mmCIF file of C-alpha atoms in Angstrom:
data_model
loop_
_atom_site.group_PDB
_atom_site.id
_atom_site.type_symbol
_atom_site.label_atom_id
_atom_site.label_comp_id
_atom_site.label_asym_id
_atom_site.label_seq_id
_atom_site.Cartn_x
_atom_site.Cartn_y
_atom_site.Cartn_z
ATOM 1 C CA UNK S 1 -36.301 34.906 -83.799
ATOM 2 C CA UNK S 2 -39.007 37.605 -82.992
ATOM 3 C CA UNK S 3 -37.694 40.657 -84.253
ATOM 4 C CA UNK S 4 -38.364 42.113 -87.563
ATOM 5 C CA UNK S 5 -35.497 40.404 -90.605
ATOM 6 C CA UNK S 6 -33.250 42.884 -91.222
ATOM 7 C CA UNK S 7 -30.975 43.640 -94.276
ATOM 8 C CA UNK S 8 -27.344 44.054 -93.162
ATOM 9 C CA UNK S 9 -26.922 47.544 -91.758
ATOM 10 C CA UNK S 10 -30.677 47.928 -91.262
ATOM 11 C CA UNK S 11 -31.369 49.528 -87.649
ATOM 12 C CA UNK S 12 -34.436 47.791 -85.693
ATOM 13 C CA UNK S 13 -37.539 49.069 -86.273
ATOM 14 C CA UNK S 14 -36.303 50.581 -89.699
ATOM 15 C CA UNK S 15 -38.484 49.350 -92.164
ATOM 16 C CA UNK S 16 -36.592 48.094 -95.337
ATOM 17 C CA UNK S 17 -36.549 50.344 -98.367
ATOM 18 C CA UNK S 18 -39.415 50.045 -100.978
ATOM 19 C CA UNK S 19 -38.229 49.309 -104.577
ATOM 20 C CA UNK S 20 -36.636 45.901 -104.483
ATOM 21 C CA UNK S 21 -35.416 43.359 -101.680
ATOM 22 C CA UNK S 22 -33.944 39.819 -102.101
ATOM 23 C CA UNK S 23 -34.322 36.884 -100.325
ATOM 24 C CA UNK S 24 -33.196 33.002 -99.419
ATOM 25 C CA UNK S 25 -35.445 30.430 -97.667
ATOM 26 C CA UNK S 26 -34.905 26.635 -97.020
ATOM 27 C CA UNK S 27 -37.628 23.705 -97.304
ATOM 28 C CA UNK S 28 -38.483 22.384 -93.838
ATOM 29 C CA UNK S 29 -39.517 18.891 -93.557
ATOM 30 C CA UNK S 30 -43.098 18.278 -91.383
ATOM 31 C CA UNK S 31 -42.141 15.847 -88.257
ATOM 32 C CA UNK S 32 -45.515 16.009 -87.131
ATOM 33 C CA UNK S 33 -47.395 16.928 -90.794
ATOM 34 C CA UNK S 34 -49.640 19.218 -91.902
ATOM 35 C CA UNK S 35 -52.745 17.541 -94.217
ATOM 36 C CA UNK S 36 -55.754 19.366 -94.786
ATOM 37 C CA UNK S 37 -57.602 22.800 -94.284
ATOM 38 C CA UNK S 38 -60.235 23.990 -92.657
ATOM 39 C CA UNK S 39 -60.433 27.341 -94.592
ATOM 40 C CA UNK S 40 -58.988 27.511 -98.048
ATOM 41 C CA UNK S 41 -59.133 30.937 -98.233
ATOM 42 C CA UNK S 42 -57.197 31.813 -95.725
ATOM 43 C CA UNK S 43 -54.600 28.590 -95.469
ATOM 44 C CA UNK S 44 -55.976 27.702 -92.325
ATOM 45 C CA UNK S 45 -55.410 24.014 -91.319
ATOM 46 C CA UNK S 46 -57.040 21.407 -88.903
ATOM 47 C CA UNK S 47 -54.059 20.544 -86.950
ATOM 48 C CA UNK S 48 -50.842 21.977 -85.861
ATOM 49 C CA UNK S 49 -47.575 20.629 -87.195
ATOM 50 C CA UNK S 50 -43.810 20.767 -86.421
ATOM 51 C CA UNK S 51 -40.816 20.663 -88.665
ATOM 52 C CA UNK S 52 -37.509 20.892 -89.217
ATOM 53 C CA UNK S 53 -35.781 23.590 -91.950
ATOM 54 C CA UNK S 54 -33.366 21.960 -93.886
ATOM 55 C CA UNK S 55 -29.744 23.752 -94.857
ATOM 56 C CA UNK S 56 -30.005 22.219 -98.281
ATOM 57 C CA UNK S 57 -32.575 23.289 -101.541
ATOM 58 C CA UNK S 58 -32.212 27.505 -100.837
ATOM 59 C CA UNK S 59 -34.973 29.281 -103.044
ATOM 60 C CA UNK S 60 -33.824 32.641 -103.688
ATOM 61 C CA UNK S 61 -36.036 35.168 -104.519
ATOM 62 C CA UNK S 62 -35.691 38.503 -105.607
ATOM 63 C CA UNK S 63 -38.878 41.179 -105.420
ATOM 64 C CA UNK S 64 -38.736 44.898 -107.737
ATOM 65 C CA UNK S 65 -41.303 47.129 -107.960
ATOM 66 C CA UNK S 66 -41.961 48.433 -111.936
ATOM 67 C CA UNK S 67 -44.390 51.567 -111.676
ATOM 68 C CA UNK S 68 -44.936 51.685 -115.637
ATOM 69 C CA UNK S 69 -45.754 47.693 -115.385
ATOM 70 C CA UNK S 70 -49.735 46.823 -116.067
ATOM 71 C CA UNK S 71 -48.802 43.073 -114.486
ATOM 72 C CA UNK S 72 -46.703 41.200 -112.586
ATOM 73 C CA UNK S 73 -43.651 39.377 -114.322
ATOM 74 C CA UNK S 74 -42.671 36.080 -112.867
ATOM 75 C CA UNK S 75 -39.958 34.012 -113.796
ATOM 76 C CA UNK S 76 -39.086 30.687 -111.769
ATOM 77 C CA UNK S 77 -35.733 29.144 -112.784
ATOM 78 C CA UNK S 78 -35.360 31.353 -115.378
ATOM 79 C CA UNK S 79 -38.513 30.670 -117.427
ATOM 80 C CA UNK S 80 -41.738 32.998 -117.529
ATOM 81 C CA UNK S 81 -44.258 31.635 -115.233
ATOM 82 C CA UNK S 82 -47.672 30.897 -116.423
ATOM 83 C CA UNK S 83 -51.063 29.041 -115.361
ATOM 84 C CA UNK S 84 -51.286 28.170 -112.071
ATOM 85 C CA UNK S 85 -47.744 29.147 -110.610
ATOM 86 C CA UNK S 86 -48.184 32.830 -112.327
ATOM 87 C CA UNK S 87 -51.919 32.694 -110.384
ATOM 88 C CA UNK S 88 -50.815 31.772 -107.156
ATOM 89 C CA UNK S 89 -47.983 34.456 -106.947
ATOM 90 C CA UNK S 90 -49.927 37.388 -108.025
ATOM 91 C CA UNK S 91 -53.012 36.717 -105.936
ATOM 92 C CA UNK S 92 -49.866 36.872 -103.142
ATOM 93 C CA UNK S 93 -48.899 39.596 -104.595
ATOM 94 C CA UNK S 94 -51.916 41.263 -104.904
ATOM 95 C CA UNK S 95 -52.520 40.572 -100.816
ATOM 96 C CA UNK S 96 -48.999 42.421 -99.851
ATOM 97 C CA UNK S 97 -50.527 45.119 -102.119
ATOM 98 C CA UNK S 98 -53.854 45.428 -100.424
ATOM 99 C CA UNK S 99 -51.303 45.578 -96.892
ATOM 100 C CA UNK S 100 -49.166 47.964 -98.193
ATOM 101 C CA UNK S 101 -51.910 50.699 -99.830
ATOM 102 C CA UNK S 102 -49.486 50.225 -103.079
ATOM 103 C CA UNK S 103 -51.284 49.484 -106.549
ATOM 104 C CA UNK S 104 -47.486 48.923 -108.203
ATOM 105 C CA UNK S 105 -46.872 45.410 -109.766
ATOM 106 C CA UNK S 106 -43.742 43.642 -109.693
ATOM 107 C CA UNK S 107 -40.692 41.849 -111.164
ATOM 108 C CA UNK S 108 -40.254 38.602 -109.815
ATOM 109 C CA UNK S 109 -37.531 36.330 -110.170
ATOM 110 C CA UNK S 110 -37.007 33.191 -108.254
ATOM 111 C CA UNK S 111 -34.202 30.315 -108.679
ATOM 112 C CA UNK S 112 -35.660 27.392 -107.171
ATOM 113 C CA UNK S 113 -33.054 24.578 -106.103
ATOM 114 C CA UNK S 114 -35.822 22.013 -104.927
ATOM 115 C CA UNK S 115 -37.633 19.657 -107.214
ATOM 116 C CA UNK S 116 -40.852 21.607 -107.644
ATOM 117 C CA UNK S 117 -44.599 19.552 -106.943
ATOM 118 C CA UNK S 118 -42.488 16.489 -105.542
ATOM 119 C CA UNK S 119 -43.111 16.461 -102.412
ATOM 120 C CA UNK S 120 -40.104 17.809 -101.231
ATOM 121 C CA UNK S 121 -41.532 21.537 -99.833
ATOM 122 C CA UNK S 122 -40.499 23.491 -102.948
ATOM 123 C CA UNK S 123 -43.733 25.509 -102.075
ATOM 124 C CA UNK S 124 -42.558 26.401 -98.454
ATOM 125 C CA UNK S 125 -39.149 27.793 -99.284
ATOM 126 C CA UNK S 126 -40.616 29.230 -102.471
ATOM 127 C CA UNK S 127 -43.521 31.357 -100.509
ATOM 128 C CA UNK S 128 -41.286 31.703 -97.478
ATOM 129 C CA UNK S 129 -38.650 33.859 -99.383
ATOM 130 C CA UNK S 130 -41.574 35.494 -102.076
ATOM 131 C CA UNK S 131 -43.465 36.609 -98.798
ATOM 132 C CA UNK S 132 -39.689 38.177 -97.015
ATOM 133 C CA UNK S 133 -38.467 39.584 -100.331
ATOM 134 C CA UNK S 134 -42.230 40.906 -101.170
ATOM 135 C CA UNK S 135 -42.680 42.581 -97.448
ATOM 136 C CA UNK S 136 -39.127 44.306 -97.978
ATOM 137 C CA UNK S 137 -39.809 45.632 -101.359
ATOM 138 C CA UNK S 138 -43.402 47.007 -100.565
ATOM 139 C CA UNK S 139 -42.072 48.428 -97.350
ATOM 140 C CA UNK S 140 -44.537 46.464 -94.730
ATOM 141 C CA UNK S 141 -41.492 46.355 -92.142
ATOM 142 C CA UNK S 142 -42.890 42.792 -91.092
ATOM 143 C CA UNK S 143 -41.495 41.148 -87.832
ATOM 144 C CA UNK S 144 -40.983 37.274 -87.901
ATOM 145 C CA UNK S 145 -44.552 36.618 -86.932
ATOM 146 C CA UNK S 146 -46.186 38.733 -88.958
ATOM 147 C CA UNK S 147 -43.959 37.609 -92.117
ATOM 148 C CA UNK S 148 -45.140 34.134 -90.966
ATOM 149 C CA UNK S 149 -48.766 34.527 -91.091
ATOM 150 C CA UNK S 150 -47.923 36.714 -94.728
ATOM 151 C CA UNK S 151 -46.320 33.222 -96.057
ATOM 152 C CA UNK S 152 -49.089 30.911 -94.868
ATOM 153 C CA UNK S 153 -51.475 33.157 -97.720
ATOM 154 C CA UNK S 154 -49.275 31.478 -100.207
ATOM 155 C CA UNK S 155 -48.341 27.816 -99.030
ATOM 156 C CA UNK S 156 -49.385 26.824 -95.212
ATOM 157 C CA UNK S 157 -46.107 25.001 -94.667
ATOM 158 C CA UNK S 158 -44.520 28.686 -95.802
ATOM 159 C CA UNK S 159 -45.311 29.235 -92.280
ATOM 160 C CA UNK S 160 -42.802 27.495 -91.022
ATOM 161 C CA UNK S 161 -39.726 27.979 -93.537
ATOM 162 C CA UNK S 162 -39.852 31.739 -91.718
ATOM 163 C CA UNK S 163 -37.779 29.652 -88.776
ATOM 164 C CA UNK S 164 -34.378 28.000 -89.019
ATOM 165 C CA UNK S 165 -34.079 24.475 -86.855
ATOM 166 C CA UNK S 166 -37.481 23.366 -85.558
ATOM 167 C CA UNK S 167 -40.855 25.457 -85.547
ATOM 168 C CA UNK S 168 -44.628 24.698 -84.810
ATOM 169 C CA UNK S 169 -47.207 26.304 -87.317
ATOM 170 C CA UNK S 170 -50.380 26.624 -84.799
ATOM 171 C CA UNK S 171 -53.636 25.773 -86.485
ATOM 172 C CA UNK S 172 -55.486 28.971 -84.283
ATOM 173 C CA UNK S 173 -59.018 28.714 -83.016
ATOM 174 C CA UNK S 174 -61.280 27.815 -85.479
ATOM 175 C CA UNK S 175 -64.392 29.698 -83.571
ATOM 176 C CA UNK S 176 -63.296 33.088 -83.996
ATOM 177 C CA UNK S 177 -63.960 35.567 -86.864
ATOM 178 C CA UNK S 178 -61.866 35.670 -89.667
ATOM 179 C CA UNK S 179 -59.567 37.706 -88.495
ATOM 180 C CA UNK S 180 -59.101 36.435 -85.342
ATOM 181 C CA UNK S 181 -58.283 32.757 -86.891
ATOM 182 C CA UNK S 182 -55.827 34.655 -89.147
ATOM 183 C CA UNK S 183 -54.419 35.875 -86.146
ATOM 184 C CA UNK S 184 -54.127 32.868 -84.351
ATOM 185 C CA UNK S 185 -52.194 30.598 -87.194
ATOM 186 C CA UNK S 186 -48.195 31.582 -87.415
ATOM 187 C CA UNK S 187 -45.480 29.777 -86.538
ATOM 188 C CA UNK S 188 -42.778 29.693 -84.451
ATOM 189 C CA UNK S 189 -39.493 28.046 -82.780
ATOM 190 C CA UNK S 190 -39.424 25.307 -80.819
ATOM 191 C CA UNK S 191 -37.645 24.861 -78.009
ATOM 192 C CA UNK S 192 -35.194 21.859 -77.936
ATOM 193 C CA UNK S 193 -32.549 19.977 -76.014
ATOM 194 C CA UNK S 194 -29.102 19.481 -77.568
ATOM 195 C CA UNK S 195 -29.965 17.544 -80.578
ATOM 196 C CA UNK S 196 -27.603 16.705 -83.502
ATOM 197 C CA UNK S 197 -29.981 15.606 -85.999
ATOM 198 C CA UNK S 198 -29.679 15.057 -90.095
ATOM 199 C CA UNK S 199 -32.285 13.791 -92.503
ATOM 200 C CA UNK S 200 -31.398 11.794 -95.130
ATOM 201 C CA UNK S 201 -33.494 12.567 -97.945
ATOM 202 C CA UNK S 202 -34.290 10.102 -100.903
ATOM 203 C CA UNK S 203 -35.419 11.673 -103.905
ATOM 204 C CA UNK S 204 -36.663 8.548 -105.528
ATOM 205 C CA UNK S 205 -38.921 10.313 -108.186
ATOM 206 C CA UNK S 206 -38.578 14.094 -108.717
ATOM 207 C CA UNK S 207 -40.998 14.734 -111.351
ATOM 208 C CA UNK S 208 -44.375 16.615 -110.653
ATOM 209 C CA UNK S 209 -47.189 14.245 -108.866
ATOM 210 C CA UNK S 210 -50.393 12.871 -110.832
ATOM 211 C CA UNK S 211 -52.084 14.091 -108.322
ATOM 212 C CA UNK S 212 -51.464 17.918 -106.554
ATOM 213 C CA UNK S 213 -51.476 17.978 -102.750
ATOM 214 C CA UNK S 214 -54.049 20.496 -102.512
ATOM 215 C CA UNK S 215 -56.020 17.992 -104.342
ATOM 216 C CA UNK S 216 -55.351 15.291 -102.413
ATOM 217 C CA UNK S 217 -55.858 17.876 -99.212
ATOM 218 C CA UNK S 218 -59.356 18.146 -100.065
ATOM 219 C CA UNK S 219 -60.153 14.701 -101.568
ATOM 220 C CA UNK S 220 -59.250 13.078 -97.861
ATOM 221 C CA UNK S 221 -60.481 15.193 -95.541
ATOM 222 C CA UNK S 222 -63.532 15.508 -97.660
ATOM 223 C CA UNK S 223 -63.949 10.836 -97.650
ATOM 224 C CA UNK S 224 -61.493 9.481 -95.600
ATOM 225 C CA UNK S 225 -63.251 7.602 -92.666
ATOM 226 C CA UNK S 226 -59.369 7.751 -91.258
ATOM 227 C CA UNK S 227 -59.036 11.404 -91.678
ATOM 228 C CA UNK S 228 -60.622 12.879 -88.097
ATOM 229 C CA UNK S 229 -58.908 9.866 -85.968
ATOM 230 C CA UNK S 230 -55.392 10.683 -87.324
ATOM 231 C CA UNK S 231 -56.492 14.684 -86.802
ATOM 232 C CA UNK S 232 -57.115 13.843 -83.113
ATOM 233 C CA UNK S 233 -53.809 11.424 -82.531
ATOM 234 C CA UNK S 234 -51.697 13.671 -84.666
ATOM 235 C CA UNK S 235 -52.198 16.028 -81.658
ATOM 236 C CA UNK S 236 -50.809 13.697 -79.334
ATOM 237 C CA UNK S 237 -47.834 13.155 -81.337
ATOM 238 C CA UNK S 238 -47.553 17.009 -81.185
ATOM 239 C CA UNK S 239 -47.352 16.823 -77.042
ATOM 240 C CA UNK S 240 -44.927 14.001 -77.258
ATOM 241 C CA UNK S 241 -42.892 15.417 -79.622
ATOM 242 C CA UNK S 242 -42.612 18.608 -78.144
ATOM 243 C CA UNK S 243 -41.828 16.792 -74.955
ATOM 244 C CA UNK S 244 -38.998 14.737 -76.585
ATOM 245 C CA UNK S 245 -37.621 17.353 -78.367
ATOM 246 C CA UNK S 246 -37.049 19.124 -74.775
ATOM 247 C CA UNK S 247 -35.420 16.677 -73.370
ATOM 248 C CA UNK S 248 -33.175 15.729 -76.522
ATOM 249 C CA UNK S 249 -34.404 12.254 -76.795
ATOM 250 C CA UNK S 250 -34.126 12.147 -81.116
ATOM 251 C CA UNK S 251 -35.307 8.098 -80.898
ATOM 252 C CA UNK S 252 -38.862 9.075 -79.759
ATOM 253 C CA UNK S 253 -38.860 11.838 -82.125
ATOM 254 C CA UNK S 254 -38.335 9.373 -84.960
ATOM 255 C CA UNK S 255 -40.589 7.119 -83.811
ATOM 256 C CA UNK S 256 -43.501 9.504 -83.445
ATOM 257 C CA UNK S 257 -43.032 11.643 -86.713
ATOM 258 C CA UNK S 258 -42.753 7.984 -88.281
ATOM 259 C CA UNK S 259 -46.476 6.567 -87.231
ATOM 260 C CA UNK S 260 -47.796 10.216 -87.650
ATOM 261 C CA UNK S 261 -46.192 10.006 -91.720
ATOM 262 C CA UNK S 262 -47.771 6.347 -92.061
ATOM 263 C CA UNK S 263 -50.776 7.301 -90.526
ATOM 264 C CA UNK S 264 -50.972 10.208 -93.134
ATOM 265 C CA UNK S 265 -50.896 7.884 -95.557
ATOM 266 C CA UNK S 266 -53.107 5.918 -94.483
ATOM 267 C CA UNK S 267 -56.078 8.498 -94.664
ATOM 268 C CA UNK S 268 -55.001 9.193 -98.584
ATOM 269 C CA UNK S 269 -55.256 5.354 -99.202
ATOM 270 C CA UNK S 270 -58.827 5.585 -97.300
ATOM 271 C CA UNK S 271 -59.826 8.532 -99.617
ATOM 272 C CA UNK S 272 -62.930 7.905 -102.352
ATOM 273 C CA UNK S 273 -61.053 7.317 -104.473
ATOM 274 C CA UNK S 274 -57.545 6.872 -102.949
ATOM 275 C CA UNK S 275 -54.627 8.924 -102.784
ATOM 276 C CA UNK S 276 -51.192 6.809 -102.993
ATOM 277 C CA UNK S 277 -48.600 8.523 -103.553
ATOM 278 C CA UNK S 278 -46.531 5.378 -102.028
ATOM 279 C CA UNK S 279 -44.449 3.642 -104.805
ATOM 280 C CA UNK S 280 -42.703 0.392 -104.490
ATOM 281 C CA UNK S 281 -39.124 2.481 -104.242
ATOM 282 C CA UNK S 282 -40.410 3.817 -101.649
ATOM 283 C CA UNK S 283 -41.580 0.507 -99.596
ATOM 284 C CA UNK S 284 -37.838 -0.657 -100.262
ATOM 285 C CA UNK S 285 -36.327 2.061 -98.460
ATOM 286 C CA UNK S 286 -39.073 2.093 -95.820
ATOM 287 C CA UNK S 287 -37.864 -2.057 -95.479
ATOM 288 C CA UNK S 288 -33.843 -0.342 -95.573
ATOM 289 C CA UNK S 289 -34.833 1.453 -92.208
ATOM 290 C CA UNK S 290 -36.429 -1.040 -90.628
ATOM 291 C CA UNK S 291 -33.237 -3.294 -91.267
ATOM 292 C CA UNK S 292 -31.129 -0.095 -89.782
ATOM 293 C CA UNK S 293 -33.057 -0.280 -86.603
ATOM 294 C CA UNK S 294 -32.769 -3.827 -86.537
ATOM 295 C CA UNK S 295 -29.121 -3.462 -86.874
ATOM 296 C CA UNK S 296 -29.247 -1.063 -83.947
ATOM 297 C CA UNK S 297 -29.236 2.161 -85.948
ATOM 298 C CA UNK S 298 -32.056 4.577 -84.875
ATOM 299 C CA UNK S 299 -33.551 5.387 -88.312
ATOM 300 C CA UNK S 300 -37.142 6.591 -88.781
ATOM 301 C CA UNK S 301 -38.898 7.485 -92.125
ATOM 302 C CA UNK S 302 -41.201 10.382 -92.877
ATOM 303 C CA UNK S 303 -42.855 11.176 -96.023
ATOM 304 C CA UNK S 304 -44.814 13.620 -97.250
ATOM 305 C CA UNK S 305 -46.980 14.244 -100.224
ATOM 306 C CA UNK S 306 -45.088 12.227 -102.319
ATOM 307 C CA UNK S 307 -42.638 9.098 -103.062
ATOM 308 C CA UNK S 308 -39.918 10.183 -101.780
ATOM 309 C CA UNK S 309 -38.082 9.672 -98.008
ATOM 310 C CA UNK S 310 -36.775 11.161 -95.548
ATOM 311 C CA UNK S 311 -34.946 9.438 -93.048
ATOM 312 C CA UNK S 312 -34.548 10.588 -89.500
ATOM 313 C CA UNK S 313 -31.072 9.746 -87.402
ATOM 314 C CA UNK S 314 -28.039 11.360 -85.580
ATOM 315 C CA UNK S 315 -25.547 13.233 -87.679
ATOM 316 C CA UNK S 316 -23.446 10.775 -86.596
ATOM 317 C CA UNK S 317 -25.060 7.873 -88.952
ATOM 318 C CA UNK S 318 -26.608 10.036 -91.519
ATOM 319 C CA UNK S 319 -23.565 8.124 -94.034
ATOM 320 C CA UNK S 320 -24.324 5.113 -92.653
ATOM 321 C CA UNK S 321 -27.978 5.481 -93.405
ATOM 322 C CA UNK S 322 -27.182 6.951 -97.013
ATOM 323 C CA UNK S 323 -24.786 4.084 -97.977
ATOM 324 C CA UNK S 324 -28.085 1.981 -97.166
ATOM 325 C CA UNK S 325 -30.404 4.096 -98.803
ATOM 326 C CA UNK S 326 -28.724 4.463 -101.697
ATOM 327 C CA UNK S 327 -28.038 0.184 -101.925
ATOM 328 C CA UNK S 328 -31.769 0.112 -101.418
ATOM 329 C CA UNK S 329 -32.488 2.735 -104.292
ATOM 330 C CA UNK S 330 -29.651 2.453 -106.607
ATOM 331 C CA UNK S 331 -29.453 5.217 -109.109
ATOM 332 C CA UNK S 332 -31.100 7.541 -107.328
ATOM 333 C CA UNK S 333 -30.225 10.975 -105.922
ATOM 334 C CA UNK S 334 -29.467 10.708 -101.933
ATOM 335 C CA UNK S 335 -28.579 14.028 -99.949
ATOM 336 C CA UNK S 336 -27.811 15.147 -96.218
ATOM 337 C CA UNK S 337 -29.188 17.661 -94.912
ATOM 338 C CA UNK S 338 -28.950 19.235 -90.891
ATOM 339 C CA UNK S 339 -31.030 21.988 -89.596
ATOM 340 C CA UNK S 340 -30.862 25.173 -91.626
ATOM 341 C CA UNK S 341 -31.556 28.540 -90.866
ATOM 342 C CA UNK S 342 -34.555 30.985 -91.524
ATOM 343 C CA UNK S 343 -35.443 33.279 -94.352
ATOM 344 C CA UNK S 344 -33.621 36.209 -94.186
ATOM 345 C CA UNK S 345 -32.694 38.912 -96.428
ATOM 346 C CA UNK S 346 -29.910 39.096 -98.488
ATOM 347 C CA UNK S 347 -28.904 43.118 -98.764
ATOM 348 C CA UNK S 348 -29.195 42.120 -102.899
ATOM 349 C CA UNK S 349 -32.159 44.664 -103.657
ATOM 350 C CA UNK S 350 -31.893 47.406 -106.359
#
């Protein structure tokens, strides 16, 4: 996927018509994960990370340009946005403005599918298909890289939701000039074997967290005496993930995005003060998968900023290691998900 994202019936290299563009994006779940940032400014992060997009939790977004409007209107799930959710879009918004030369504001309206500040990536499908519909609608005619550098301005992991299946977000070189380390951190697809993956995802608490990722971001890479080793080994994982992903070998993926999620953790529960985000549901279905594997299933956890799991296997078991999940975390919501596809537009704009 290199090429610019075209509405249906758009001709290459035609950019997309200025006035109003929709757009749908998936969540993608970090294998190898993204914690912490070098520049906050400019979403840069310390490491690279890998993921997979998920075909489950669409954000839909829809972008239209109001030329008598004095400022931005957002509305996420049907309610006006406000505090810091109104502030992060329109400082996006305000950056596709600067890009485009264009000083008009915008209607937004985005229907959000995802639990929101869970942990479960609402913030990379949510920037992913602002920064696609936004491009469109302000006429920037964007390929895939470029609208993947756009989304990292608004939520790094953004980055990745640009790409269906899996897809690296590079950190860049962090001894260039500003814009060269702009340059430099995008992401793209990976290549892979035949795989037939599915992650089974546990949403064992989907209310907002106590305490905000970016938060936590800065908290353990600011005291965590854990945070720099797991930087360096987390880019081992990368090299043997990318390795095992080539030659289709989805036990050592598990097993290497599972240490590099527990060794996340790990530098949150180092933090001054700590970061744990852990709860005891989420230790019982961590114990659930080691009984899977015991039982010969391969089943890995990952986690991110949050409670809930995901659980790595073959497509094959993914009901197998629901039934489980769910036995180990009765009452709470269990889903499947496979590899989804990219943001793209929808042809819906005005």
């Amino acid at each position: 996927m290199s090429g610019e994202l075209l509405v249906p019936g758009q001709r290459p290299g035609e950019r997309a018509a200025a006035g109003g563009a929709t757009a749908v994006a998936h969540p993608n779940i970090a294998l190898i994960k993204y914690w912490g940032k070098r520049d906050e400014r400019l979403f840069l992060p310390w490491t690279d990370s890998l993921s997979m997009t998920l075909d489950i939790f669409p954000t839909t977004t829809r972008v239209r340009l109001d030329a008598a409007a004095e400022r931005d209107a957002v509305t996420l799930n049907g309610a006006p946005a406000h505090g810091e959710a109104l502030r992060r879009v329109t400082a996006f918004l305000d950056l596709v403005r600067e890009r485009a030369g264009l000083r008009q504001r915008a209607v937004v309206e985005s229907e959000n599918t995802v639990p929101t500040g869970a942990g479960l990536a609402s913030s990379a499908s949510g920037f992913a298909a602002l920064a696609v519909a936004a491009a469109a609608a302000y006429g920037l005619g964007l390929d895939a890289t470029g609208l993947s550098r756009l989304a990292r301005r608004g939520s790094g992991s953004a980055s990745r939701s640009v790409f269906g299946g899996f897809a690296v977000w590079h950190a860049g070189d962090a001894s260039g000039t500003d814009a060269e380390a702009d340059l430099g951190s995008y992401a793209e697809p990976v290549p892979t074997a035949e795989l037939d993956p599915a992650l089974v995802v546990a949403v064992l608490d989907a209310g907002p967290k106590e305490v905000s990722s970016r938060t936590a971001m800065r908290r353990t890479v600011d005291t965590s005496p854990l945070y720099r080793p797991w930087a360096r080994s987390s880019g081992e994982d990368l090299t043997g993930m990318r390795a095992a992903l080539l030659r289709g070998d989805l036990a050592a993926v598990g097993e290497i995005a599972e240490r590099n999620a527990l060794g996340m953790h790990a530098t949150m529960l180092a933090a001054r003060p700590a970061v744990r985000y852990l709860s005891p549901a989420t230790l019982t279905v961590l114990d659930s998968v080691l009984q899977l594997r015991r039982d010969g299933v391969a089943a890995y956890a990952t986690m991110d900023a949050g409670p809930n799991v995901k659980v790595l296997c073959a497509r094959a078991d993914a009901q197998r290691v629901a039934g489980l999940v769910r036995a180990a975390a009765p009452g709470r919501a269990v889903h499947i998900a496979g590899p989804g596809p990219g943001a793209r537009l929808t042809g819906e704009g005005e």
